[in-house]
Coordinates of C-alpha atoms and ligand atoms in Angstrom, one line a residue:
X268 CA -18.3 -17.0 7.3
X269 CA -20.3 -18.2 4.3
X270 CA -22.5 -15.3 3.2
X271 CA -25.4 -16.1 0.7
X272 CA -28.6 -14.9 -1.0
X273 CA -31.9 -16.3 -1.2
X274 CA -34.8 -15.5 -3.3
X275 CA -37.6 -16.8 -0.5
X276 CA -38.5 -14.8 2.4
X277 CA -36.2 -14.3 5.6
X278 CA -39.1 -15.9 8.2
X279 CA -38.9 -19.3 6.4
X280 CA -38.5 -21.1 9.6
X281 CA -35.4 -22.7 8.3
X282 CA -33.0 -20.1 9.6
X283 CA -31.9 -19.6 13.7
X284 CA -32.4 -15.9 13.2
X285 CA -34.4 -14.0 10.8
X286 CA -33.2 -10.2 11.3
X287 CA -35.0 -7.1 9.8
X288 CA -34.1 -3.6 10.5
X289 CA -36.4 -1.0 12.3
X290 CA -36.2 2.8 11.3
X291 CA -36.9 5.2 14.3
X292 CA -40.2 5.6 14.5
X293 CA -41.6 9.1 15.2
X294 CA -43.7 10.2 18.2
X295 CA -47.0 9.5 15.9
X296 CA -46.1 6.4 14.6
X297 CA -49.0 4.1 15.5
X298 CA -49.1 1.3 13.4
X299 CA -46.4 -1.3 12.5
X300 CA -44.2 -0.7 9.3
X301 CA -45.3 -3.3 6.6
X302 CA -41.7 -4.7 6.3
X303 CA -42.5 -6.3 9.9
X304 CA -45.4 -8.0 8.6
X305 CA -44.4 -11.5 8.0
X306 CA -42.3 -11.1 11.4
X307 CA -45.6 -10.4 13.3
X308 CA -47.6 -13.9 11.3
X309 CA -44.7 -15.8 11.8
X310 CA -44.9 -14.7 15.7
X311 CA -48.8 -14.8 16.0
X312 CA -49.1 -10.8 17.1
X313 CA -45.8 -11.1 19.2
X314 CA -44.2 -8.3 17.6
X315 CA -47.2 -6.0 16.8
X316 CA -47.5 -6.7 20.9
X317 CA -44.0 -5.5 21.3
X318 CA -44.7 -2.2 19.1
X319 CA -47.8 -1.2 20.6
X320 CA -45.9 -1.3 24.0
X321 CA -43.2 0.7 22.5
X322 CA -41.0 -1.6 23.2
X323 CA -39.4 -1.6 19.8
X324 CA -38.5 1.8 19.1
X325 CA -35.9 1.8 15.9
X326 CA -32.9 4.0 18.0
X327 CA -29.4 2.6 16.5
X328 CA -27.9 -0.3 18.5
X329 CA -31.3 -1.6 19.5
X330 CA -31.7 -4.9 19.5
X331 CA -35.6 -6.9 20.1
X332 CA -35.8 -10.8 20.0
X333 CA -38.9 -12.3 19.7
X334 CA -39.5 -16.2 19.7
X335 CA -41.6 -17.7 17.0
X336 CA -44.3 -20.1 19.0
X337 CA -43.7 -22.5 16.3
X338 CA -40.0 -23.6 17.5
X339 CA -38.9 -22.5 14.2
X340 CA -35.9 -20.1 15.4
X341 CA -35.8 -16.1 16.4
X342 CA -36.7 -13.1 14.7
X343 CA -34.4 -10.3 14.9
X344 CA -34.9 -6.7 15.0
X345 CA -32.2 -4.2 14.4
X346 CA -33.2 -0.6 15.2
X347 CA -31.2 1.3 12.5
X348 CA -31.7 5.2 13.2
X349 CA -33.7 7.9 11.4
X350 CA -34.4 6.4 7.8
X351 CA -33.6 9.8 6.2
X352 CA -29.7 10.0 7.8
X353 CA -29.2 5.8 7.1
X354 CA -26.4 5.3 4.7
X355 CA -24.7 1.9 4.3
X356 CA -22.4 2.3 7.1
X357 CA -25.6 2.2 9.3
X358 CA -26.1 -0.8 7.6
X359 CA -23.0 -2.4 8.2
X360 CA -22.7 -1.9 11.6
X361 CA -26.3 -3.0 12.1
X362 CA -25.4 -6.0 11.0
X363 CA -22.9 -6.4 13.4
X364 CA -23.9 -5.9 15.6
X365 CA -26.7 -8.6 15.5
X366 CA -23.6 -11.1 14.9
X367 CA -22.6 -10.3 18.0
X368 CA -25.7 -10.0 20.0
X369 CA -26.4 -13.7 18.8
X370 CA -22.9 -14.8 20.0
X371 CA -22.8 -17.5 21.7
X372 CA -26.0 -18.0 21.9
X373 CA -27.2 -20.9 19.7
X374 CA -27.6 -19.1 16.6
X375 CA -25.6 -20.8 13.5
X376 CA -27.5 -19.1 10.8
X377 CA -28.6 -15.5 10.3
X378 CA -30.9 -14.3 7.5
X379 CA -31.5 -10.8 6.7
X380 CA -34.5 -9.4 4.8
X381 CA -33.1 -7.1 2.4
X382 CA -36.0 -4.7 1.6
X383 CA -36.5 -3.8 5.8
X384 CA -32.9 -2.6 5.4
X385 CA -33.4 -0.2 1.8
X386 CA -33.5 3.7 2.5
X387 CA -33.4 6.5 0.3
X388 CA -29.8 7.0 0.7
X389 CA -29.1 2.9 0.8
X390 CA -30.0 1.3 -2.6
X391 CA -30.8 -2.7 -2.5
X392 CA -27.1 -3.8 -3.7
X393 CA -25.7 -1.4 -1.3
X394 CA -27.4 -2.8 1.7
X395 CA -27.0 -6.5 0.4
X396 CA -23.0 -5.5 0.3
X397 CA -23.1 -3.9 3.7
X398 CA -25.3 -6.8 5.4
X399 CA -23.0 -9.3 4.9
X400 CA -19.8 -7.3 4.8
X401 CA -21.1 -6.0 8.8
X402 CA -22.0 -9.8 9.2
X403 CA -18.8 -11.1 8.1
X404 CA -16.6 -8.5 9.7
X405 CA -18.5 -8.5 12.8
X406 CA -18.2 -12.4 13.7
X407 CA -14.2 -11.9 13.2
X408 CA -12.4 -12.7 16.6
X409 CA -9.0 -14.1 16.7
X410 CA -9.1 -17.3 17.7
X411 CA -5.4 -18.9 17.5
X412 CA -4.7 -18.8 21.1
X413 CA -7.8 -19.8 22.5
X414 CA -8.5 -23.2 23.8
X415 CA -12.5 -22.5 24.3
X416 CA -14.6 -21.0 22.3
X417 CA -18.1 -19.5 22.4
X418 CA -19.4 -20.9 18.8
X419 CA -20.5 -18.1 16.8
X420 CA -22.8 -16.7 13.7
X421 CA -21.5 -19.4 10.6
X422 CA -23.7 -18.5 7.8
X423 CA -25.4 -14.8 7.1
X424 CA -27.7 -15.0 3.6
X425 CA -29.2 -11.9 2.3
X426 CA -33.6 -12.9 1.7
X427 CA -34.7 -11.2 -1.4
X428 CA -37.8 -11.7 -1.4
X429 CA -41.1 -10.9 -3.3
X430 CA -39.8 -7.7 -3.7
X431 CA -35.9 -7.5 -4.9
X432 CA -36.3 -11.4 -7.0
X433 CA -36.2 -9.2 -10.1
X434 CA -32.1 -8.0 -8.9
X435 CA -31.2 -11.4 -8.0
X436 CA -28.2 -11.7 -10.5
X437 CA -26.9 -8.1 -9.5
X438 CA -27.4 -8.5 -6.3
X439 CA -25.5 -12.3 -6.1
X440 CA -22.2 -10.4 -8.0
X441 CA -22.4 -7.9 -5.0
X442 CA -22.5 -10.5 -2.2
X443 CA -19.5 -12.7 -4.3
X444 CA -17.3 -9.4 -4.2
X445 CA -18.3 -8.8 -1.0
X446 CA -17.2 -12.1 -0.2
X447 CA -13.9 -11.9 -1.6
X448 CA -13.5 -8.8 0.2
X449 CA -14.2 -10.0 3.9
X450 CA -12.6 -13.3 3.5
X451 CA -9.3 -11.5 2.3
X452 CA -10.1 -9.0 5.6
X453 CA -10.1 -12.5 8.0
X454 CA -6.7 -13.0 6.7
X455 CA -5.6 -10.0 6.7
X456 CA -6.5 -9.9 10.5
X457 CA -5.0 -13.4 11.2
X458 CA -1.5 -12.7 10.0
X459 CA -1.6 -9.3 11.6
X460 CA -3.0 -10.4 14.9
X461 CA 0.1 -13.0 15.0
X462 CA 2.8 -12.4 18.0
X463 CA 5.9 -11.2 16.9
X464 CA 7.4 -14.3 18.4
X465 CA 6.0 -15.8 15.2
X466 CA 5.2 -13.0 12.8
X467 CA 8.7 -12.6 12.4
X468 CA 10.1 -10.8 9.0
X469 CA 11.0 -14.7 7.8
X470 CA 7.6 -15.7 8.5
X471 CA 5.8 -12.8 6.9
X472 CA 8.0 -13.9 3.3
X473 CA 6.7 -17.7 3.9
X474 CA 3.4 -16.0 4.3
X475 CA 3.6 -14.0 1.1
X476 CA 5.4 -17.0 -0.6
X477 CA 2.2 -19.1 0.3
X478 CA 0.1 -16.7 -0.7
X479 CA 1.8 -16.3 -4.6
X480 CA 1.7 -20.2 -4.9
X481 CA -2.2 -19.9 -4.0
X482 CA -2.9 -17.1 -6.2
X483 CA 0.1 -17.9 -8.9
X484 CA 1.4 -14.5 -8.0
X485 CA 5.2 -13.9 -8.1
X486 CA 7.0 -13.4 -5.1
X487 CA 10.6 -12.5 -4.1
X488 CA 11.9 -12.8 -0.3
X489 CA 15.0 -10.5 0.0
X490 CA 17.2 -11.6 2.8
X491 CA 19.7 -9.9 4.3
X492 CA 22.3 -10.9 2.1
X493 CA 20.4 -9.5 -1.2
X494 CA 19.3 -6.8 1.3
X495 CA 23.4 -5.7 1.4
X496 CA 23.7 -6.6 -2.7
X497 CA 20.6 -4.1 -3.2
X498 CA 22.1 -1.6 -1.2
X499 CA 19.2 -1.1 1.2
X500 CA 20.8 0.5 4.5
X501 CA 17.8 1.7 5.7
X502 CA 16.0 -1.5 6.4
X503 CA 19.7 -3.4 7.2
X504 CA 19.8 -0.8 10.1
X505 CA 16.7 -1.0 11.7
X506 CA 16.8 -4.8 11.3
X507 CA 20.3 -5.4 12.6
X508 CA 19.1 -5.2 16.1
X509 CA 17.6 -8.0 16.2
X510 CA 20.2 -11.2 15.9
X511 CA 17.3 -13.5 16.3
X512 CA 15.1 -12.2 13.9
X513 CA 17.0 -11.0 10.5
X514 CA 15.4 -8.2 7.7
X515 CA 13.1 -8.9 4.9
X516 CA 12.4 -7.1 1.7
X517 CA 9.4 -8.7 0.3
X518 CA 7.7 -8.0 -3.5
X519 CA 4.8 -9.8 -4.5
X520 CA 3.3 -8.6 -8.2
X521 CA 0.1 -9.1 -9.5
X522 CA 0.3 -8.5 -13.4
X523 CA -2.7 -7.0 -13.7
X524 CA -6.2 -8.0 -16.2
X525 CA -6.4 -5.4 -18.5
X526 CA -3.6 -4.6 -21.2
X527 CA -4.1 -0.9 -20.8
X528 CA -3.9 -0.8 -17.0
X529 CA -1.4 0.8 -15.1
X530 CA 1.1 0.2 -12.6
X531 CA 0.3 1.0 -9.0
X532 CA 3.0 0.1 -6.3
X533 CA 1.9 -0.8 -3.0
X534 CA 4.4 -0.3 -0.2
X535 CA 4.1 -1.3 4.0
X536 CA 5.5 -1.0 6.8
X537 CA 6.1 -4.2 8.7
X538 CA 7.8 -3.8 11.6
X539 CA 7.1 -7.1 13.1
X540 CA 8.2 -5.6 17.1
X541 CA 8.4 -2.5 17.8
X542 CA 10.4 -1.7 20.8
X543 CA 11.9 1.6 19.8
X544 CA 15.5 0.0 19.9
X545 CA 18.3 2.1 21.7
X546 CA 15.7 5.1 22.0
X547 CA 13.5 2.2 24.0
X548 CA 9.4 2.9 24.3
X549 CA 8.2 3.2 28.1
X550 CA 7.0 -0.4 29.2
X551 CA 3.0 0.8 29.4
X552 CA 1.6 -0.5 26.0
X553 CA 4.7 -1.9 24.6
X554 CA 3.0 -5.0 23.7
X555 CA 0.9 -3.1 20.5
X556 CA 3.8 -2.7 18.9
X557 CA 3.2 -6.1 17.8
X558 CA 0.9 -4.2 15.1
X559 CA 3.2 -2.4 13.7
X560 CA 3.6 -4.7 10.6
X561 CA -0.2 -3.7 10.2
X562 CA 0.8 -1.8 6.8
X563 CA 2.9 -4.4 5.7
X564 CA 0.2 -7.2 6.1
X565 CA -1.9 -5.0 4.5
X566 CA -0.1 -4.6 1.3
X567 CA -0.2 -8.4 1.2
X568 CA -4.2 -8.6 1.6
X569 CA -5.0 -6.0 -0.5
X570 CA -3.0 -8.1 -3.2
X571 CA -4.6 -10.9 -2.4
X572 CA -8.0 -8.7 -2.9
X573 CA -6.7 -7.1 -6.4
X574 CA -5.9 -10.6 -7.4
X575 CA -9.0 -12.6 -6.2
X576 CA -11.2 -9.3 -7.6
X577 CA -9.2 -9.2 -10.9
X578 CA -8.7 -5.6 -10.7
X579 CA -7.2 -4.3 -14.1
X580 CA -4.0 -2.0 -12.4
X581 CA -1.4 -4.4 -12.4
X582 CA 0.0 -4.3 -8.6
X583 CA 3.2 -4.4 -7.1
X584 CA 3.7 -5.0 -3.2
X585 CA 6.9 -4.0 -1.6
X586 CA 6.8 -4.8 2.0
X587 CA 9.8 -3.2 4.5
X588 CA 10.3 -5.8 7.5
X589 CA 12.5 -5.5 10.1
X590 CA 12.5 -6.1 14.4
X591 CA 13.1 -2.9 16.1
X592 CA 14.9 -4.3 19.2
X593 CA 17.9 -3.1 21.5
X594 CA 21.2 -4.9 21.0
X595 CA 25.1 -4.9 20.5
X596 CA 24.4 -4.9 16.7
X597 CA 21.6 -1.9 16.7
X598 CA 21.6 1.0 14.8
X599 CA 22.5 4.2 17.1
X600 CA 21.1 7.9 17.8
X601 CA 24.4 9.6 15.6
X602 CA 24.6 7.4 12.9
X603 CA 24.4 7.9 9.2
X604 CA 22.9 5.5 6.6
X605 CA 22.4 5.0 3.2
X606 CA 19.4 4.0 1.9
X607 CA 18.7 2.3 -1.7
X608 CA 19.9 4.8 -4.5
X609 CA 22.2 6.2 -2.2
X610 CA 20.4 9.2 0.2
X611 CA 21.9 9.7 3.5
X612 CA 19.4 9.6 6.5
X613 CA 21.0 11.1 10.0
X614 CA 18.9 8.8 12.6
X615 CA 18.3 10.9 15.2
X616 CA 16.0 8.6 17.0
X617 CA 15.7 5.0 16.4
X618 CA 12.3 4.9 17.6
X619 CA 11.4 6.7 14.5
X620 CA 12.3 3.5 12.5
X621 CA 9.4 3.1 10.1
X622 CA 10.3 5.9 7.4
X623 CA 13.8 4.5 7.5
X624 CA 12.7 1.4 6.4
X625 CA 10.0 2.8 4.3
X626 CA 12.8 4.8 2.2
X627 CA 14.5 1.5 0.8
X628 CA 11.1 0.3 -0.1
X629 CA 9.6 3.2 -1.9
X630 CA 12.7 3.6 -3.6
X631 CA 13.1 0.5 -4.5
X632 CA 9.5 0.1 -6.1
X633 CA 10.0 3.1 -8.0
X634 CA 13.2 2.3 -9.5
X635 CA 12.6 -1.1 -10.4
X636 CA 8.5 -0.7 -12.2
X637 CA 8.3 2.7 -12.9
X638 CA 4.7 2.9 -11.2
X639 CA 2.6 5.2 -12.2
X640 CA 1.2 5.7 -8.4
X641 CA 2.7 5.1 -5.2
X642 CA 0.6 4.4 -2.2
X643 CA 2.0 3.4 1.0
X644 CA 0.6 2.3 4.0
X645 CA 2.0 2.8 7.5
X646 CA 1.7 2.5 11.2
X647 CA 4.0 5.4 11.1
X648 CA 3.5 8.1 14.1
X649 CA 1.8 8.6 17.6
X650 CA 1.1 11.8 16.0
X651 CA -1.0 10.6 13.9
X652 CA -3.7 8.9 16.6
X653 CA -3.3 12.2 18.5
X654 CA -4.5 14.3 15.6
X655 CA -7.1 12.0 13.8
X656 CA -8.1 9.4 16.7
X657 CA -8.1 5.5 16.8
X658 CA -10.9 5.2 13.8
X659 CA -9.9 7.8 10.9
X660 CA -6.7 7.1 8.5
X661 CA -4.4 10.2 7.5
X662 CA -3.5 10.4 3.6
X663 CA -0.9 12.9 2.8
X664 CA -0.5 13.1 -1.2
X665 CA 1.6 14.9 -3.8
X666 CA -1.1 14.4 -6.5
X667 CA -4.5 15.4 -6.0
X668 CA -6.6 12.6 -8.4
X669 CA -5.0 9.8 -6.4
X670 CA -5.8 11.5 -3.5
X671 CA -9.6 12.5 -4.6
X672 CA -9.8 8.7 -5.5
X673 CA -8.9 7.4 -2.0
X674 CA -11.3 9.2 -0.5
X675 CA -13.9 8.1 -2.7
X676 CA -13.2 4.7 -1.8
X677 CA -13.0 5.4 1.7
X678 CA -16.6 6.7 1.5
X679 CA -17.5 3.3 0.3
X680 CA -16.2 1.2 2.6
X681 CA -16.6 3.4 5.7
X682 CA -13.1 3.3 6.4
X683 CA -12.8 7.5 7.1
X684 CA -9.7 9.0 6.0
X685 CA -8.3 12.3 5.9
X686 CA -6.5 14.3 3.9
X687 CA -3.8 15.9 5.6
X688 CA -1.3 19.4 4.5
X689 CA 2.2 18.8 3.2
X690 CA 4.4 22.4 3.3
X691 CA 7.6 23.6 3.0
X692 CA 7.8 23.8 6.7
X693 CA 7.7 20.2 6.9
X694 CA 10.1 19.5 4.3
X695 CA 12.2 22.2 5.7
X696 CA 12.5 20.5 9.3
X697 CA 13.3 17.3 8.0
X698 CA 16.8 18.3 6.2
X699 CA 20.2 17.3 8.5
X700 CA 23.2 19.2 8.9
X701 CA 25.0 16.7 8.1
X702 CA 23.2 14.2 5.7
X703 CA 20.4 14.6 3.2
X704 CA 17.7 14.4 5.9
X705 CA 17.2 13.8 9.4
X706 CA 14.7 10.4 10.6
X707 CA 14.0 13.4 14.2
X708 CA 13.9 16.7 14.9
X709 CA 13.6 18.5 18.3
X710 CA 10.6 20.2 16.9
X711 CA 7.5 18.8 18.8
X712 CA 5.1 19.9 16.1
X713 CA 3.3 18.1 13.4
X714 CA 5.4 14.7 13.9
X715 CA 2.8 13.2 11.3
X716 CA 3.5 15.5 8.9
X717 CA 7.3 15.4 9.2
X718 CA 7.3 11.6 8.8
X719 CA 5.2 12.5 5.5
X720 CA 8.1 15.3 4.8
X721 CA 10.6 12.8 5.2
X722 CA 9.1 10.1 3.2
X723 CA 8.5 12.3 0.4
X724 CA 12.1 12.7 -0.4
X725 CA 12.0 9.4 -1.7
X726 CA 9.4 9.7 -4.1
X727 CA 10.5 12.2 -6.5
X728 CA 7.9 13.5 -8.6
X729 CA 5.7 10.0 -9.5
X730 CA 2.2 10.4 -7.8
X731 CA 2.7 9.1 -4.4
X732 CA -0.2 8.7 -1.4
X733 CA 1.2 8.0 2.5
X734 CA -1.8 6.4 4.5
X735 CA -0.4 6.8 8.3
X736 CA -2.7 4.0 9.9
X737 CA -1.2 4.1 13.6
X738 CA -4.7 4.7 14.9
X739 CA -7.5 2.8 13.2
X740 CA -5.3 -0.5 12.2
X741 CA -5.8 -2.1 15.3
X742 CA -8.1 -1.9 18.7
X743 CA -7.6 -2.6 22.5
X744 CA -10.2 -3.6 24.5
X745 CA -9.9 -0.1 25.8
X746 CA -10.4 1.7 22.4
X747 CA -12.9 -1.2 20.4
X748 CA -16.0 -0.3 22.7
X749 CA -16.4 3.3 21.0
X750 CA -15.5 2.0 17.5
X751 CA -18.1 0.1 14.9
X752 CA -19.6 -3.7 15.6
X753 CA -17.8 -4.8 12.8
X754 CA -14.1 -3.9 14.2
X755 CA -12.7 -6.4 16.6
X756 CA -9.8 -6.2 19.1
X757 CA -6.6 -6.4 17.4
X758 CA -6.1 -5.9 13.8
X759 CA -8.5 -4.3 11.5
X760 CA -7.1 -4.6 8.5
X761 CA -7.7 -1.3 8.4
X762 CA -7.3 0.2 4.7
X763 CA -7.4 -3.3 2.9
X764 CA -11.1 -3.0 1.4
X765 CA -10.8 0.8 0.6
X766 CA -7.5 0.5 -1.5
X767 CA -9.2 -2.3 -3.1
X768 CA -11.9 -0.8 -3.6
X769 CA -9.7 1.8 -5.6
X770 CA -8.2 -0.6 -7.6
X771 CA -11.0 -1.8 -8.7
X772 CA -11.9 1.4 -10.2
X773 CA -15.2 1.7 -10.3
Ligands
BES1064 N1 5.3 2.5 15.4 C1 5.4 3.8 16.0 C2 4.1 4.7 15.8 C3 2.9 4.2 16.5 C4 2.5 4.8 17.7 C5 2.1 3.2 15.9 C6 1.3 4.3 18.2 C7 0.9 2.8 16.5 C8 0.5 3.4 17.6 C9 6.6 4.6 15.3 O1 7.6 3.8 14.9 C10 7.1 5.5 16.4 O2 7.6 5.0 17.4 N2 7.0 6.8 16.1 C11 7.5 7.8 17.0 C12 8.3 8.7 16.2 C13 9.0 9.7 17.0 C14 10.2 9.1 17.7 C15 9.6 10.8 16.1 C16 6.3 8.4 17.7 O3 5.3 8.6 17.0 O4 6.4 8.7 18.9
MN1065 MN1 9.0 3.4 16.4
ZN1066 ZN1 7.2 1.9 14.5

């Protein structure tokens, strides 16, 4: 979508839909607010008409379409909730939920005026940001597959107006990062959304290769050859299932924009099918585990962000792919394997085939650049939507400023994560009899947290933050009706603008 400002006012008559936003009004409030002034000339009384009959009424998720007399396109209004509790994330989703309201119906262009959207708790560039991010994000749908299609909301500009001209400069850099940040969610959501017919571990390294050549990012595709050279049993086992479909190792590295800034490894999980291998899933929902390469594509967009945003931490992505799949040549309940710099994991259950991979990768990124922080991201337990839901992220950390700044982001972007207790219980039940740890225990408590327990081993002491994602990185149709306007069915990309967002360190 092509988002843009505009000093002029939003009822210009050159736009298909002019959208303001409504704060609930209150019992007594009698007359109309004077940021639906214009709205009502430009209507001739329609929408003081609508007021006084209480049909406009500001509750969230309320939407009122009037039609100017002139021909000249719609005006919108978005009811947005008590102005005292509206934050940016009221914003956002206001936003998109217009997108989608105008769906499909003959709308190309949206305009927003700004100042009907500023609260005490949402500064000007803060609801410029969220207007178009909600626009942007809202309007995504995954189209590939589809040989007809409703046409959508193309443009969504932000109208200054008389009163924010004066910001126009801070407010454009706000939309361009904002910009940045959607378009690199769209992709994000494309790659992720992809089949595991075709989002095979090969075709995520071509994507990653294509996406160094654009950005003039390094990139190295392990295969499964180098994969043996390297050592890296863990992501050899889970991957030698699958005949048709061989292992990847991928690292893509940004070098960073300032001199002085450090090294922060990003490592996924990108299991491109997920059928829980000789420990097979149950048929119902099977077909989800097509997402759970969701941290993996991650990792890729949110170097794609730190590159496009010049974000001064130089970046390193390792991604850990592999097709969990039942076969002659799969790895067994029983066996033993070695991962990268030589600890032996006792698989248990090959279902619980993301921390093996995961152990190769982290290793791998910490003996190779010496990062100064860790973060990985992971679709890594059903534990981990049981405890936190289908719309919250967990974060288990060793270090508590990398921790404090994740959760800063997150408050930014309105991607909720929490934080999440790491104890010697956990690391206790993840040690084997008869290797250094076990991928499954018999212990149905806590599975999140032993995942966490397990991954930890391979960390050592550099500051290290696990983002279990199973729940929020990707919606059914079931589960997308209860979450915000701006998530979509399939992938979210959840994560990609709040670990940008950190490293942009602001
Ligand atoms: N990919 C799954 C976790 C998952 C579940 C992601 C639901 C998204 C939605 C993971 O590989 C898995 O199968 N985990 C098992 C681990 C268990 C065998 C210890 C789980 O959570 O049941
Ligand atoms: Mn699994
Ligand atoms: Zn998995």
């Amino acid at each position: 979508m092509k988002l843009a400002l505009d000093r002029r006012d939003a009822t210009v008559g050159s736009i298909d839909a002019s959208v303001s936003g409504v704060f609930q009004r209150g019992e007594k409030d009698e007359s109309l607010p004077r940021t639906l002034q214009k709205e009502d000339a430009v209507t001739g009384g329609l929408v003081t008409g609508a007021w006084n009959r209480r049909e406009i009424r500001g509750r969230k998720r309320e939407i009122t379409v009037i039609h100017r007399p002139d021909g000249k396109g719609r005006v919108l209004l978005v009811g947005l909730g008590v102005r005292a509790e509206a934050t940016h994330e009221t914003v956002r989703r206001a936003a998109a939920e217009v997108v989608k309201a105008l769906k499909g119906r003959g709308a190309r262009t949206v305009g927003f005026r700004l100042t009907s959207f500023v609260a005490e708790g949402v500064p000007s560039d803060a609801a410029a940001e969220a207007l178009v991010e909600g626009a942007a994000l809202g309007a995504y749908e995954f189209l590939r597959y589809k040989t007809k299609t409703d046409g959508g909301v193309e443009e969504a500009t932000v109208f200054l107006g008389e009163e924010h001209g004066r910001e126009e400069a801070a407010l454009r850099r706000r939309i361009d990062r904002a910009s940045t940040m959607t378009e690199t969610v769209v992709w994000t959501r494309d790659v992720a959304n992809l089949p595991a017919d075709v989002a095979s571990p090969e075709r995520l390294g071509e994507e990653a290769l294509r996406l160094g050549k654009d950005l003039d990012l390094k990139v190295q595709v392990f295969d499964e050859k180098k994969l043996a050279e390297l050592k890296c049993g863990g992501i050899l086992a889970v991957g030698g299932g699958s005949t048709a479909h061989p292992p990847r190792m991928i690292v893509v590295e940004y070098p960073g924009g300032a001199r002085s800034g450090k090294t922060v490894a990003l490592v996924g999980k990108g299991i491109t099918f997920d059928s829980g291998g000789i420990s097979i899933k149950p048929a119902p929902a099977m077909g989800e585990m097509k997402f759970d390469k969701c941290g993996a594509v991650a990792v890729l967009g949110i170097v794609r962000a730190a590159a496009l945003l010049k974000v001064p931490s130089r970046v390193i992505g390792v991604l850990a792919c592999a097709e969990n799949v039942p076969s002659g040549t799969s790895y067994r309940p029983g066996d033993v394997v070695r991962s990268y710099g030589g600890q032996t994991m006792e698989i248990l259950n090959t279902d619980a085939e993301g921390r093996v991979v995961l152990s190769d990768a982290l290793s791998y990124a910490i003996d190779k650049y010496h990062p100064d922080e860790v973060i990985d991201l992971a679709t890594l337990t059903g534990a981990q939507v049981v405890a936190l839901g289908d719309d919250t992220g967990a974060l288990i950390s060793n270090d508590d400023r990398l921790a404090q700044g994740l959760l800063e982001a997150s408050k930014r972007t309105g991607e909720p994560l929490w934080r999440m207790p790491l104890t010697d219980y956990h690391r206790e039940l993840v040690k084997s009899d008869i290797a250094d740890v076990r991928n499954h225990t018999e212990i149905p408590v806590a599975g999140m947290l032993q995942a966490a327990a397990f991954l930890e081993t391979f960390v050592g002491k550099t500051p290290w933050a696990h983002l279990d994602i199973a729940g929020a990185s990707y919606t059914t149709a079931t589960t997308r009706k209860w979450q915000p306007a701006y998530q979509c069915i399939g992938a979210t990309a959840f994560a990609v603008r709040t670990v940008a967002t950190y490293l942009e360190g602001r």
